[in-house]
Amino acid sequence: MSIAEIRAAIEQELAATPEFHDFRVEASQREGTLWRVTLQSGMAWSGGKPAPQLMLDDSFDGASVWWGGPPKGQAAVLAVVPEDDQLILSDATAPPPALDGLIRVYPPRFLQALAQAWADDGWAARAWATRAELATPRRLPGAALARDTYGWLRPAQRRAFGLVEHATSFLWGPPGSGKTTTLGVLLAELLQQRPEARVLLLSTTHTAVDQAVIALDKALAQKRREALRARVRRLGTRFSAAAYEGREHLLALRDPALVAQLAKAEAARPRRHDLAALEAWQDRVDGLRRQLRSASLAELRSARLVAMTTSRATYTLKTLRELSDDDGPPFDLVVFDEASQVSLAQALALAPLGRSRLYAGDPQQLAPVRRAEAREAKVWLGRSAFGEMPRARVALDDPQGPVALLDEQSRMAAPIGELVSALFYDGLLRVADDAREAPAWQARRARSLDGIGPDEHLRIEPVNASGGWSATHRGPVRHMSAQAMAERVGRALAAGEAAPHEIVVLTPFRAQRAVIRQALQAHELSHLTAQVRVSTVHKAQGSEAPFVLFDPVDGRQPFLQTEDARRLVNVAMSRAQAKLIVYLADSDAQANPVLGQIVQRLRLADDARAVQPIEALAGDSGFPRSTVGQRVRIGRHIGEVARISPDGTELWLHDEASGAARCFDVGFLRRKAAGGVAGDLDVQSATLPRVR
């Protein structure tokens, strides 16, 4: 592995990334000086090739838009509304196309900025040097942070304070475990207890940046640290204004008079043939831009904590480097929030900005997005820093370790949380004690929905049809499950069991999202059902709702056989607070291992048969075939023996805890039963779950 490999990976990704995307328009509506353009679901092309699964996200912010008319026009993307397939356009030179028209979108070339960072030999060497510390973090000198300021923190959240004692550390935050809150109080204490420390806080989306900054501000406000609150800055213009009501001090403001001068100067561009005037104009504009940049640098230097998106940090890497007076790191700590979605190449490129680095996220949820299939691209752009964190057995109660797992969650009702924990976190995630003991928390999760009682939190809803590809919708669809979900939602809303905003319908595919929306809009109570949020799972990470309906559509789809699909199922299931309803056909569970695990776990959950130790059965003459269908214990695993290999050498057990099929060596089981093998069949250790 080398810097050359990273450069090659970026070039591979650039080659695989289309320069532009074409979308077919559903509607264009003027709103003041802006235009709201709604796109037809699934009607997209990338580089001229059909791309029905192409999804809008924050990467389209700041994109350029062009259309052929008539009349021809262009605009800039001011904002993106992914859940509604909408672009908000500014500075349009002509009205955008109406129904069935085409627009072409040129996203910002983020990869080019990343390539430039790695093309700088000196900076690339610094970035590469930080890689070794991912697996073997250095311990830093200095006093540890006090951990008792916020008395309401859970034990694992307190242990996370020790992470800043390492040059590189990892905060692993499973769903509902309070990762953002933990970051907020941790950074509040760092700023308070280390008065000289400067922090760069990065996250993957504008919303995630807002949430992290506001969590910090709340933690500071709780302890009345007003002087510190005044020295936190959120950079960028694409923030939620409502989120900052009463918190305007967090926003980085520039000199409006200087901005007005620049706008006036840019508007006075002379004609191209007047070279002398053009040169003078360029000098004036460049001078004003330098003044603005100096003002920004001054504000950056005065702040104790600066927050922005990882993309912005990559684009402005040169400016951030100039914050240092001695060519050293300009920040004491760089925090990567949602780090599991940041590619390893990007994380390393930004890592030298800090003397230490903290990666916060969940590698069992969505991974970095990549297009290229080459090996280098998979290694450097398809993995995050979590893929190289310490592999040693890290005890969960070690307050000095560089990895902290937040092992308590307060989002999901216990049965949902236990299923998610068993499938994706080796059973280490549990309901927080403070939540379990709170009557109000329990009451919010003990709710009925369309015939499903308050004590039932998980349900598999059988579907008598498999999904399949639809040429009309340009993707996998299943009309039967879409109709069933619309009817269930309608009945629940009519009965007053839920408000529209309390129900979320999730699916992996844009085509099925469109079909579900159509079913909800066609319902006789469409004035209510149409308000229910229908989303692809990719857009749901970070959200939650009391009731989640999940439709995987077709478990045979190649995408759903990948490791990324396993993470996607985790995201879908872990959005639910009170009820999770999964719509499955038999073919879904048979074709997809994760969906099959869910079915097996729920099937075995109420098994009241006596458990037989495998040692008591292994001496029988009919062993191992005599055990098929029996409930047994093998080491720490309890479950039903599912099958025996044709040659009789392997026994497969459906584990009750996770639904997973586990394979055991029959010869070993016989020797163990005969006393010929020392030690336990299976030793459980308190270690972090494996990153896949």
PDB file of C-alpha atoms in Angstrom, residues 64 85 117 143 203 214 245 260 291 322-323 345 351 355 367 378-379 460 486 491 494 500 515 526 559:
ATOM      1  CA  SER A  64     -24.621  23.924 -11.949  1.00  0.00           C
ATOM      2  CA  ASP A  85     -36.882  14.518  -5.477  1.00  0.00           C
ATOM      3  CA  ALA A 117      -4.664  17.281  -1.819  1.00  0.00           C
ATOM      4  CA  ALA A 143      -4.001  15.272  32.247  1.00  0.00           C
ATOM      5  CA  SER A 203     -19.440  15.859   9.374  1.00  0.00           C
ATOM      6  CA  ILE A 214     -26.113  22.500  18.437  1.00  0.00           C
ATOM      7  CA  GLU A 245     -33.033  30.542  16.189  1.00  0.00           C
ATOM      8  CA  ALA A 260     -21.801  44.036  -1.645  1.00  0.00           C
ATOM      9  CA  GLN A 291     -10.007  40.979   1.674  1.00  0.00           C
ATOM     10  CA  GLU A 322      -2.828  28.649   6.481  1.00  0.00           C
ATOM     11  CA  LEU A 323      -4.331  28.910   9.968  1.00  0.00           C
ATOM     12  CA  ALA A 345      -8.574   8.572   1.403  1.00  0.00           C
ATOM     13  CA  ALA A 351      -6.041  14.172   9.291  1.00  0.00           C
ATOM     14  CA  ARG A 355      -2.434  16.994  16.332  1.00  0.00           C
ATOM     15  CA  ALA A 367     -20.413   2.957   4.216  1.00  0.00           C
ATOM     16  CA  LYS A 378     -12.450  -0.421  -2.934  1.00  0.00           C
ATOM     17  CA  VAL A 379      -9.612  -0.163  -0.393  1.00  0.00           C
ATOM     18  CA  ILE A 460     -43.139 -10.135   9.780  1.00  0.00           C
ATOM     19  CA  ALA A 486     -51.076   1.865   2.179  1.00  0.00           C
ATOM     20  CA  ARG A 491     -56.538   2.216   8.887  1.00  0.00           C
ATOM     21  CA  ALA A 494     -58.366   6.674  10.506  1.00  0.00           C
ATOM     22  CA  PRO A 500     -48.834  10.979   9.681  1.00  0.00           C
ATOM     23  CA  VAL A 515     -45.072   2.858  -6.160  1.00  0.00           C
ATOM     24  CA  SER A 526     -55.158  10.549   0.801  1.00  0.00           C
ATOM     25  CA  PHE A 559     -27.570  -5.397  -4.477  1.00  0.00           C
TER      26      PHE A 559
END
